[in-house]
């Protein structure tokens, strides 16, 4: 594929970490030239075949999976540069993960609703719901035959499908697999674990087909706590005995899987009548392990064990449960609940004694009670009735609380007494994405509101543009009380107010305001007409600008009302002060700056611009305008974000004016006036040499080439210069190609 033939495609997809790019240049003057490839911040050059104009290039180092900016530009034999072709390179070598089945649903017959895999259903085309990698196609298979498919949602990954054929009576062993089209190829991912659906009469219990194995338990024979382990148990035994059942005479195969997802053949279990046992050999290491058995009719569900040589550290509270009031369900750490007797749930070493401590956050810790963890490592405890307040609970293995343990918090409130909060809005449209604060601008006509409320609450979100007509929608808070809401219809441009309440209360959140606009470029104009004149003796905030006060005995700064120019920022200094620097911080990062300089009368004065790390992005100099006149200075930083600027006033005059500052965020500005680049050679490694006869495009846009003699070299001496330097060598010739310019320094 010829890279320079692309017209519309913005992305290049590659499924290898060492992609190769190639093309062909048809123009005669281009043959024998070079292609400059910019990958991220590195430049690479490849020669163009002088005979047929072809070129080929592979990155010298393997690229990790991810996104990269890449551009291609030709330099012909006359030194002319083509317009760069810019693309986003996506490297992805990993096929989709196996889909996850979340739910099975029966909507036929007398008994309807969700059912578990392996249960009986009379719905010959039950509904399957699950999650997969976003945008992939999920296939339902019986053996190698596809019997249904659906596309996973582009944003959530959720999918829903029904078999496209009626399932016959009896047991059906099924799998799921996801496929995607990437780099022009269709690739399937990992196949899910097998699950089964049995078609029959509602309510009947499926009979075990011949040769079905079961895993009943594991036995812990190590350490101070021994005994039965159920699936999910925590143990310090690295050779736990697995025990189960199968028809007499069966050959039971065992497999086990580590946390890397690899199934390992464990050989055959030892049969004794209809019982079997199996012990891993060699011993297993610490980690999460899964086991399964097969006696000829498919694999059992996974039996899971967490092997930990210091299992006491696994003692924890995982969640709580609210079974009171309008909203019930799981409670996460920090949740708000109206249940005065919440149930605590947790994990610990199987069969161990768990001590529970608690406190009101205003008081001291106390021992609440103790409980024994089950064979599956799970425990639960219903608290005594608690008064409204904020509480912390902690689980441990001793009657003395571990001060290094992790507390679990709950805020207990009276029903309906807590209004939701809207904490932020999220913009995912265009190039300006992310959080939008209340009162902010966004071009997202369906912004996502996020906030907090009582856990599991139904939150009603209302929104209005005029304060009279309110639209509404609802969402449900999760176990931690977090919720999000997106209007179902696009909102008109203008100022919108949002508010939220729960359905069991009439108490509203504070209003959250958004100004929805057509453009995503945010422009601010500061003409100093809407700020009170003042002599400056401290930092001054003006919109998104902050003028940093700098005390100087012979310099004063002020905002004044000029008889001709109106509002101005004025710097007055004694004539013997050669240089004064005025710093301006931008509370919201920008990438375009414009300023009207009044009577600077010096070609030495300039403005320098910096990113958040203090790296100088560039400068713009004045042009020595004289005679009570103004000059507009502009600077555009492209994709780099400007955090602050320093205005350097250099000269013998005693008064300098600043007017009409304009800033833009995510601008695509074209600067047509005289502008000045700034090159610090920071994109080059020290000791880099510019090859003889080959052109390098510098970060500032200049083109540099060693024409003859010794190669120019980048030099780095932090003690003498904060930027890198370019060293020229004796008896050598170098060429610098500019755009339009009138001065270099």
XYZ file of C-alpha atoms in Angstrom:
745
model
C 0.000 0.000 0.000
C 1.420 3.405 -1.024
C 1.371 5.700 2.017
C 1.216 8.809 -0.176
C -1.963 7.600 -1.918
C -4.055 7.924 1.280
C -6.781 10.545 0.975
C -9.352 9.834 3.692
C -7.969 7.184 6.071
C -6.665 8.671 9.295
C -5.466 5.453 10.947
C -2.926 2.798 10.056
C -3.602 -0.594 11.670
C -0.823 -3.138 12.082
C -0.984 -6.529 13.828
C 2.779 -6.905 14.190
C 5.280 -5.180 16.459
C 7.652 -4.739 13.504
C 5.450 -3.220 10.783
C 6.929 -2.407 7.374
C 5.936 0.699 5.407
C 6.614 1.172 1.722
C 5.622 3.347 -1.199
C 6.569 4.644 -4.596
C 7.395 8.193 -5.727
C 6.430 8.830 -9.349
C 8.050 12.236 -9.914
C 11.463 12.100 -11.595
C 12.936 14.732 -9.264
C 11.790 12.660 -6.270
C 13.661 9.567 -7.378
C 17.002 9.449 -5.597
C 15.732 11.685 -2.796
C 14.671 10.650 0.700
C 11.559 9.957 2.749
C 11.630 11.439 6.252
C 9.504 9.412 8.664
C 8.618 10.970 12.012
C 7.497 8.412 14.605
C 6.561 10.162 17.834
C 9.417 12.624 18.379
C 12.054 10.670 16.408
C 13.026 11.231 12.766
C 14.132 8.452 10.412
C 15.378 8.766 6.824
C 15.156 6.210 4.043
C 16.588 6.573 0.546
C 14.269 6.540 -2.466
C 15.365 4.140 -5.216
C 16.672 6.381 -8.042
C 15.513 3.886 -10.681
C 11.843 3.218 -9.860
C 11.108 5.631 -6.958
C 10.329 2.848 -4.465
C 11.146 2.924 -0.744
C 10.648 0.639 2.228
C 11.147 1.112 5.985
C 10.770 -0.958 9.161
C 11.260 0.610 12.620
C 14.658 -0.367 14.050
C 13.044 -1.381 17.347
C 9.886 -3.402 17.997
C 6.858 -1.261 18.828
C 4.750 -2.119 21.865
C 0.996 -2.386 21.366
C -0.557 1.082 21.437
C -1.132 4.244 19.420
C 1.636 6.296 17.796
C 1.724 9.496 15.762
C 3.524 8.983 12.463
C 4.128 11.205 9.434
C 5.790 10.767 6.053
C 7.439 13.551 4.016
C 9.550 13.371 0.864
C 12.697 15.416 0.281
C 13.495 15.434 -3.442
C 16.934 15.773 -5.000
C 16.484 19.549 -5.231
C 15.887 19.780 -1.480
C 12.153 20.516 -1.809
C 9.848 19.173 0.896
C 6.445 17.644 0.287
C 3.409 18.271 2.470
C 3.616 15.719 5.313
C 1.151 12.825 5.369
C 0.109 12.446 9.020
C -1.500 9.338 10.467
C -2.225 7.617 13.760
C -0.536 4.206 13.838
C -2.341 1.558 15.900
C -0.288 -1.518 16.803
C -2.387 -4.355 18.245
C -1.053 -7.903 18.275
C -3.542 -9.346 20.757
C -6.733 -11.096 19.545
C -9.936 -10.426 21.529
C -10.294 -11.964 24.974
C -12.900 -14.669 25.524
C -16.424 -13.239 25.997
C -17.995 -13.457 29.442
C -21.529 -14.829 29.858
C -23.431 -12.739 32.415
C -27.002 -14.005 32.160
C -29.348 -16.564 30.584
C -33.030 -15.619 30.233
C -36.132 -17.759 29.551
C -39.161 -15.861 28.178
C -41.239 -18.927 27.229
C -43.684 -21.139 29.141
C -45.134 -20.851 32.613
C -41.814 -20.189 34.371
C -39.817 -17.265 32.992
C -36.803 -15.287 34.140
C -33.069 -15.693 34.504
C -31.605 -19.157 34.973
C -28.152 -20.612 35.557
C -26.154 -22.579 33.029
C -26.826 -26.290 33.466
C -30.419 -25.739 34.601
C -33.519 -26.911 32.724
C -35.437 -24.513 30.445
C -38.292 -24.896 27.947
C -37.110 -21.862 25.942
C -35.524 -23.337 22.822
C -34.007 -19.949 21.996
C -33.069 -18.443 25.369
C -31.532 -14.964 25.517
C -27.814 -14.798 26.345
C -26.281 -11.570 27.661
C -22.632 -10.899 28.342
C -19.653 -8.654 27.852
C -16.810 -8.770 25.333
C -14.212 -6.456 23.867
C -15.938 -3.370 22.514
C -17.052 -3.587 18.890
C -16.207 -7.288 18.418
C -18.636 -9.842 16.993
C -19.549 -12.573 19.498
C -20.318 -16.048 18.133
C -22.263 -18.764 19.989
C -21.003 -22.218 19.032
C -22.118 -25.790 19.626
C -19.034 -27.768 18.803
C -17.656 -26.094 15.666
C -21.077 -24.938 14.428
C -22.056 -21.279 14.834
C -25.661 -21.076 16.091
C -25.897 -17.354 16.881
C -24.007 -14.067 16.843
C -24.201 -10.451 18.029
C -22.013 -7.345 17.999
C -20.673 -6.067 21.323
C -21.559 -2.443 22.015
C -18.886 0.043 20.865
C -18.908 1.868 24.216
C -19.822 -0.733 26.857
C -18.920 -4.102 25.314
C -22.347 -5.502 26.257
C -23.963 -7.974 23.855
C -27.258 -9.903 23.661
C -28.094 -12.810 21.372
C -30.454 -15.723 20.869
C -29.644 -18.976 19.062
C -30.695 -18.769 15.402
C -31.963 -22.368 15.536
C -34.286 -24.133 17.964
C -32.341 -26.187 20.497
C -33.490 -29.802 20.658
C -34.453 -31.531 23.914
C -31.481 -32.509 26.011
C -28.100 -31.113 26.981
C -26.210 -28.641 24.752
C -22.535 -27.929 25.422
C -21.822 -24.405 24.174
C -18.919 -21.958 23.894
C -18.473 -18.287 23.008
C -15.762 -16.638 20.926
C -15.214 -13.022 19.847
C -13.842 -11.946 16.466
C -12.716 -8.598 15.109
C -11.525 -7.121 11.837
C -8.143 -5.465 12.315
C -5.488 -4.494 9.800
C -7.760 -5.807 7.056
C -7.932 -9.285 8.618
C -10.579 -11.136 10.612
C -9.116 -12.703 13.745
C -10.816 -14.814 16.393
C -9.876 -14.598 20.036
C -9.734 -17.119 22.817
C -12.687 -19.506 23.193
C -14.661 -19.210 26.429
C -14.982 -22.038 28.889
C -17.718 -24.490 27.979
C -21.175 -24.069 29.528
C -24.348 -26.057 28.979
C -28.076 -25.463 28.512
C -30.543 -28.327 28.976
C -33.849 -28.123 27.091
C -36.803 -29.821 28.784
C -39.855 -29.236 30.944
C -39.846 -26.192 33.229
C -38.934 -27.108 36.786
C -37.434 -30.517 36.025
C -33.935 -31.246 37.270
C -31.542 -32.337 34.510
C -30.302 -35.866 35.051
C -26.598 -36.524 35.095
C -25.533 -37.942 31.731
C -23.299 -40.940 31.949
C -19.689 -40.225 32.832
C -20.285 -36.932 34.613
C -17.647 -36.041 37.220
C -18.158 -33.731 40.186
C -15.667 -31.928 42.415
C -17.071 -31.961 45.943
C -14.298 -30.478 48.091
C -10.595 -30.158 48.751
C -8.878 -31.159 51.984
C -6.317 -28.890 53.702
C -3.704 -30.962 55.576
C -1.154 -28.213 56.274
C -0.701 -25.581 58.959
C -2.732 -24.917 62.089
C -6.092 -24.804 60.271
C -7.065 -27.991 58.434
C -10.235 -29.486 57.075
C -12.645 -29.178 54.189
C -12.206 -26.498 51.528
C -14.964 -25.404 49.181
C -14.480 -23.572 45.891
C -13.161 -20.073 46.596
C -11.378 -21.161 49.763
C -8.107 -19.676 51.022
C -5.451 -22.147 52.192
C -1.757 -22.425 53.008
C -1.666 -26.049 51.767
C 0.337 -26.241 48.521
C -0.784 -29.863 47.922
C -4.512 -29.848 48.762
C -6.376 -33.131 48.118
C -9.189 -32.743 45.591
C -12.129 -35.097 46.145
C -15.197 -35.810 44.064
C -17.517 -38.370 42.527
C -18.000 -40.081 39.168
C -19.697 -43.263 37.924
C -17.879 -46.388 39.039
C -15.202 -47.416 36.571
C -14.758 -43.927 35.159
C -11.404 -42.502 34.173
C -11.375 -39.014 35.701
C -8.971 -36.528 34.133
C -7.846 -33.480 36.115
C -6.621 -30.157 34.785
C -5.539 -27.092 36.723
C -4.967 -23.503 35.628
C -2.731 -20.810 37.059
C -3.388 -17.067 37.051
C -1.749 -16.817 33.596
C -4.738 -18.660 32.148
C -2.878 -21.798 31.064
C -4.533 -25.201 31.646
C -2.065 -27.851 32.827
C -2.691 -31.591 32.515
C -2.748 -33.082 36.003
C -3.163 -36.712 34.965
C -5.844 -39.068 36.268
C -7.502 -39.141 39.672
C -7.479 -42.249 41.887
C -10.915 -43.981 41.803
C -12.455 -45.806 44.781
C -15.931 -46.954 43.805
C -17.817 -43.810 42.839
C -15.388 -41.542 44.706
C -12.117 -40.150 43.426
C -9.200 -38.169 44.868
C -6.279 -36.288 43.379
C -3.235 -34.515 44.857
C -1.136 -32.077 42.798
C 2.456 -33.087 42.154
C 4.691 -31.157 42.233
C 3.420 -28.789 44.894
C 1.678 -25.636 43.717
C 3.042 -22.164 44.296
C 1.206 -19.280 45.908
C -1.541 -17.770 43.767
C -5.046 -18.316 42.462
C -5.618 -21.772 41.019
C -8.547 -23.361 39.203
C -9.231 -27.083 38.894
C -11.636 -29.073 36.716
C -12.463 -32.733 36.203
C -13.742 -34.719 33.214
C -15.067 -38.284 33.260
C -16.064 -38.302 29.588
C -19.080 -35.966 29.441
C -17.437 -32.588 29.568
C -15.494 -30.584 32.087
C -16.902 -29.610 35.455
C -17.233 -25.999 36.503
C -13.966 -24.622 37.855
C -13.143 -25.330 41.498
C -11.090 -22.388 42.756
C -8.511 -22.152 45.540
C -6.349 -19.245 46.662
C -3.049 -20.646 47.945
C -1.302 -18.187 50.248
C 1.608 -19.029 52.540
C 0.631 -16.110 54.813
C -3.168 -16.360 54.625
C -3.814 -14.087 57.604
C -3.084 -11.123 55.325
C -6.142 -12.068 53.225
C -8.527 -11.309 56.080
C -10.689 -8.413 54.932
C -14.142 -6.902 54.586
C -15.075 -7.078 50.910
C -18.494 -5.424 51.045
C -21.607 -4.911 53.112
C -25.257 -5.556 52.295
C -28.283 -3.303 52.761
C -31.612 -5.143 53.144
C -33.682 -2.240 54.507
C -35.632 0.623 52.966
C -36.336 1.745 49.417
C -32.935 0.802 48.044
C -31.264 -2.498 48.858
C -28.211 -4.309 47.607
C -24.447 -4.488 47.929
C -22.560 -1.675 49.678
C -18.998 -0.741 48.784
C -16.378 0.947 50.931
C -17.515 4.484 51.782
C -21.145 3.922 50.746
C -24.113 5.836 52.156
C -26.941 3.615 53.481
C -30.148 3.907 55.518
C -29.763 0.338 56.874
C -28.988 0.689 60.597
C -27.975 -3.017 60.816
C -25.911 -3.625 57.670
C -24.495 -7.089 57.020
C -20.706 -7.208 56.699
C -19.187 -9.708 54.255
C -15.576 -10.681 53.878
C -12.833 -13.177 53.140
C -10.340 -14.989 55.337
C -8.417 -18.245 55.521
C -10.932 -21.069 55.303
C -12.201 -22.226 58.720
C -10.374 -19.398 60.560
C -11.687 -17.141 63.344
C -12.253 -13.535 62.235
C -12.312 -10.637 64.720
C -14.305 -7.528 63.793
C -13.443 -4.112 65.229
C -15.380 -0.897 64.675
C -15.664 2.737 65.649
C -17.641 5.874 64.983
C -15.102 8.122 63.247
C -15.438 10.536 66.167
C -14.576 7.834 68.728
C -12.136 5.043 69.595
C -11.872 1.535 68.150
C -13.697 -1.307 69.931
C -13.907 -5.077 69.458
C -17.349 -5.747 68.012
C -17.468 -9.548 67.724
C -15.906 -12.597 66.071
C -17.129 -14.993 63.399
C -15.780 -18.155 61.726
C -15.005 -18.173 58.014
C -16.565 -20.978 56.006
C -14.826 -23.672 53.988
C -15.069 -21.344 50.976
C -13.186 -18.583 52.811
C -16.249 -16.375 53.125
C -17.801 -14.947 56.270
C -20.631 -12.560 57.113
C -21.845 -10.701 60.177
C -24.957 -8.603 60.906
C -24.091 -5.569 63.009
C -26.007 -4.297 66.001
C -28.363 -1.377 65.393
C -26.272 1.730 64.817
C -27.194 5.390 65.177
C -26.809 7.636 62.110
C -23.184 8.607 61.624
C -19.979 7.638 59.852
C -18.440 4.324 60.895
C -15.340 2.285 60.152
C -15.066 -1.500 60.454
C -11.983 -3.697 60.245
C -11.475 -7.459 60.115
C -8.423 -9.239 61.514
C -7.062 -12.437 63.014
C -6.556 -11.112 66.537
C -8.599 -9.557 69.311
C -6.164 -6.631 69.098
C -6.775 -4.444 66.053
C -4.015 -4.336 63.439
C -3.141 -0.644 63.063
C -1.868 -1.368 59.540
C -5.142 -2.973 58.485
C -7.540 -1.517 55.921
C -10.766 -0.059 57.375
C -14.127 -0.348 55.615
C -16.319 2.736 55.897
C -20.092 3.258 55.870
C -22.150 6.410 56.346
C -25.487 5.577 57.977
C -28.271 8.111 57.414
C -32.004 8.508 57.968
C -34.091 7.381 54.959
C -34.336 10.065 52.274
C -32.240 12.553 54.245
C -29.287 12.849 51.848
C -29.570 14.642 48.515
C -27.370 13.428 45.662
C -24.352 15.417 44.516
C -23.334 16.230 40.954
C -19.552 16.147 41.118
C -18.580 16.610 37.487
C -19.572 16.533 33.828
C -17.634 14.605 31.198
C -17.142 15.658 27.570
C -16.173 12.894 25.115
C -16.772 14.767 21.850
C -14.047 16.243 19.645
C -10.447 16.897 20.639
C -11.255 18.717 23.867
C -12.404 15.910 26.136
C -12.449 15.323 29.853
C -13.945 16.984 32.899
C -16.059 20.110 32.485
C -16.554 22.037 35.710
C -19.824 23.720 36.622
C -20.141 26.899 34.589
C -17.783 25.533 31.931
C -18.042 25.317 28.155
C -18.540 22.106 26.175
C -19.416 21.146 22.609
C -20.785 17.781 23.797
C -24.557 18.012 23.292
C -25.029 14.852 25.381
C -22.597 15.390 28.273
C -22.276 12.684 30.916
C -23.120 13.859 34.454
C -21.397 12.013 37.309
C -22.064 12.162 41.001
C -22.741 10.392 44.284
C -25.839 9.371 46.228
C -27.089 6.726 48.633
C -25.844 3.346 47.407
C -28.211 1.591 44.972
C -30.521 4.634 44.897
C -32.621 5.562 41.882
C -31.361 9.038 40.964
C -33.610 11.364 38.985
C -31.676 13.954 36.962
C -33.519 17.064 35.789
C -32.185 19.645 33.355
C -33.483 22.937 31.994
C -32.335 25.747 29.709
C -34.760 28.406 30.939
C -35.383 27.384 34.561
C -39.050 26.708 33.810
C -39.294 23.645 31.583
C -37.454 20.719 33.148
C -36.572 17.530 31.274
C -35.754 14.440 33.308
C -34.257 10.984 33.229
C -33.081 8.480 35.807
C -30.159 6.239 36.617
C -29.140 3.901 39.445
C -26.217 4.460 41.803
C -23.780 1.578 42.228
C -22.702 -0.120 45.453
C -20.400 2.804 46.263
C -23.069 5.384 45.498
C -21.457 6.457 42.237
C -23.821 7.232 39.372
C -23.671 8.638 35.867
C -26.320 9.982 33.529
C -26.362 11.025 29.862
C -29.361 12.817 28.306
C -31.006 10.508 25.751
C -31.505 13.367 23.259
C -29.033 15.983 22.068
C -29.355 19.282 23.918
C -29.680 22.606 22.133
C -26.875 25.152 22.356
C -27.071 27.446 25.358
C -26.803 27.463 29.155
C -28.247 24.393 30.883
C -28.794 23.770 34.586
C -28.768 20.211 35.943
C -30.014 19.012 39.336
C -30.537 15.596 40.907
C -32.652 13.961 43.600
C -33.462 10.429 44.680
C -36.944 9.031 44.101
C -37.553 8.673 47.859
C -36.825 12.335 48.608
C -37.621 15.838 47.373
C -34.208 17.245 48.338
C -32.240 18.406 45.306
C -28.534 18.669 44.722
C -26.956 22.035 44.019
C -27.400 23.109 40.391
C -24.626 22.185 37.967
C -24.404 24.521 34.971
C -22.991 23.872 31.500
C -22.783 26.188 28.503
C -23.177 24.018 25.401
C -21.575 25.696 22.388
C -21.121 24.949 18.694
C -17.326 25.298 18.571
C -14.829 23.376 20.655
C -12.165 26.080 20.453
C -12.407 28.068 23.685
C -11.435 31.702 23.156
C -10.948 34.340 25.872
C -10.439 38.043 25.150
C -8.958 40.354 27.804
C -9.249 44.035 26.833
C -8.740 45.428 30.385
C -11.978 47.429 30.023
C -13.889 45.260 32.520
C -11.343 45.393 35.350
C -10.940 48.244 37.819
C -7.748 50.332 37.402
C -5.333 49.517 40.212
C -1.684 49.847 41.193
C -0.472 46.278 41.497
C 1.147 45.134 44.737
C 0.020 41.489 44.716
C -0.944 38.769 42.237
C -3.933 39.798 40.112
C -6.471 37.320 38.701
C -8.192 38.407 35.507
C -10.400 35.676 34.057
C -8.102 32.722 33.356
C -4.999 34.925 33.613
C -2.944 35.518 36.741
C -0.414 38.364 36.619
C 2.327 37.450 39.095
C 3.450 40.381 41.222
C 7.196 40.904 41.382
C 8.468 43.584 43.743
C 11.101 45.890 42.211
C 12.293 49.206 43.686
C 12.498 50.883 40.282
C 9.537 49.235 38.504
C 5.783 49.607 39.008
C 2.947 47.778 37.282
C -0.653 48.898 37.081
C -3.924 48.535 35.234
C -4.776 52.006 33.914
C -7.443 53.764 31.858
C -5.533 55.368 28.966
C -7.102 58.417 27.294
C -6.552 56.955 23.814
C -6.244 53.184 24.193
C -8.669 52.639 27.092
C -7.846 49.892 29.618
C -4.185 48.827 29.630
C -1.677 46.829 31.638
C 1.246 49.254 32.038
C 4.841 48.573 33.090
C 6.737 51.699 34.220
C 10.443 51.537 34.999
C 13.454 53.754 35.473
C 15.540 54.174 32.336
C 18.521 52.517 34.026
C 16.583 49.247 34.494
C 17.659 47.248 31.459
C 15.206 44.305 31.774
C 12.011 43.507 33.665
C 10.138 40.189 33.469
C 6.360 39.986 33.995
C 5.078 36.435 34.466
C 1.523 35.462 33.440
C 0.029 32.113 34.491
C -2.798 30.500 32.511
C -5.276 28.790 34.817
C -6.548 26.832 31.805
C -3.785 25.632 29.494
C -3.773 27.192 26.012
C -2.038 26.722 22.665
C -2.509 30.182 21.112
C -1.612 33.590 22.545
C -1.992 37.071 21.129
C -1.037 40.408 22.662
C -1.093 44.038 21.502
C 2.207 45.674 22.504
C 2.034 49.468 22.856
C 5.198 51.578 22.404
C 7.659 48.805 23.231
C 10.150 50.492 20.844
C 12.690 47.709 21.094
C 13.479 44.700 18.960
C 15.007 43.041 22.036
C 11.782 42.713 24.039
C 10.109 39.332 23.706
C 7.580 36.902 25.202
C 8.650 33.343 26.041
C 6.181 30.479 26.551
C 6.529 27.422 28.815
C 4.793 24.097 29.451
C 3.846 22.815 32.917
C 7.341 21.346 33.407
C 9.035 24.688 32.759
C 10.301 23.732 29.310
C 10.427 26.719 26.960
C 8.200 26.098 23.935
C 9.184 29.174 21.963
C 9.469 32.965 21.809
C 8.029 35.872 19.869
C 9.961 39.158 19.563
C 8.762 42.714 19.084
C 9.672 44.525 15.858
C 10.739 47.920 17.257
C 7.441 49.738 16.598
C 7.700 53.444 17.440
C 5.603 56.569 17.776
C 2.616 55.858 20.047
C 1.635 52.790 18.010
C 0.725 49.187 18.662
C 2.076 45.869 17.385
C 0.280 42.516 17.570
C 2.484 39.627 18.763
C 1.209 36.072 18.206
C 2.388 32.626 19.261
C 0.939 29.197 18.376
C 2.280 26.056 20.080
C 0.457 23.385 18.054
C -0.343 20.363 20.239
C 1.898 21.526 23.102
C 0.026 23.112 26.023
C 1.200 26.485 27.329
C 1.054 26.831 31.127
C 2.610 30.269 31.545
C 4.378 33.082 29.712
C 7.153 35.502 30.645
C 7.056 38.986 29.116
C 10.627 40.331 28.882
C 10.697 44.137 28.646
C 14.177 45.209 27.495
C 15.118 48.797 26.681
C 15.626 52.270 28.058
C 12.055 53.582 27.706
C 10.116 54.179 30.903
C 6.593 52.996 29.956
C 5.361 49.905 28.083
C 1.713 49.006 27.459
C -0.069 45.655 27.089
C -3.572 45.471 25.610
C -6.076 43.032 24.108
C -4.702 39.662 25.194
C -6.422 36.797 23.356
C -5.983 33.137 24.346
C -7.332 30.016 22.681
C -7.443 26.424 23.837
C -7.079 23.622 21.262
C -6.802 26.174 18.507
C -5.855 25.386 14.928
C -4.551 28.877 14.381
C -2.724 30.089 11.315
C -0.304 32.917 12.147
C 0.065 35.192 9.134
C 2.147 37.963 10.700
C 5.912 37.779 11.183
C 6.553 35.046 13.741
C 9.690 33.588 15.172
C 10.590 29.960 15.852
C 12.717 28.789 18.756
C 15.023 25.771 18.519
C 16.607 24.185 21.618
C 17.612 20.841 19.996
C 15.871 19.050 22.896
C 14.445 16.391 20.582
C 17.964 15.137 19.757
C 20.243 12.959 21.847
C 23.585 14.442 22.866
C 26.346 13.605 20.349
C 23.817 13.235 17.527
C 25.490 14.114 14.205
C 23.634 15.562 11.236
C 24.552 13.223 8.344
C 26.414 14.588 5.368
C 24.028 15.401 2.517
C 20.841 14.458 4.372
C 18.226 16.951 5.597
C 16.824 16.928 9.144
C 13.594 18.726 9.979
C 14.069 20.364 13.395
C 11.259 20.708 15.914
C 10.886 24.418 15.135
C 10.266 23.662 11.455
C 13.747 24.570 10.211
C 15.515 22.194 7.808
C 19.224 21.592 8.607
C 21.792 19.803 6.464
C 25.568 19.234 6.528
C 26.563 20.096 2.952
C 30.286 19.277 3.075
C 33.086 18.799 5.553
C 32.546 17.521 9.112
C 29.067 16.705 10.431
C 27.504 19.234 12.837
C 27.007 17.718 16.307
C 24.521 18.249 19.153
C 26.298 19.092 22.412
C 24.842 19.029 25.935
C 26.516 20.874 28.803
C 23.953 21.546 31.527
C 26.468 23.584 33.556
C 26.819 26.281 30.903
C 23.512 26.146 29.053
C 20.029 24.940 30.001
C 19.472 23.930 26.361
C 21.505 21.768 24.020
C 23.831 23.421 21.492
C 24.770 22.738 17.890
C 28.514 22.695 17.215
C 29.796 23.636 13.736
C 33.215 22.338 12.639
C 36.057 24.122 10.811
C 36.257 24.013 7.020
C 32.681 22.771 6.715
C 29.511 24.059 5.028
C 26.026 23.831 6.521
C 22.632 24.760 5.117
C 19.577 25.988 7.060
C 16.287 26.265 5.157
C 13.761 28.704 6.646
C 10.196 29.576 5.894
C 9.818 33.347 5.535
C 12.010 35.145 8.058
C 13.812 38.423 8.477
C 16.163 37.747 11.360
C 17.956 34.950 13.227
C 19.842 35.076 16.501
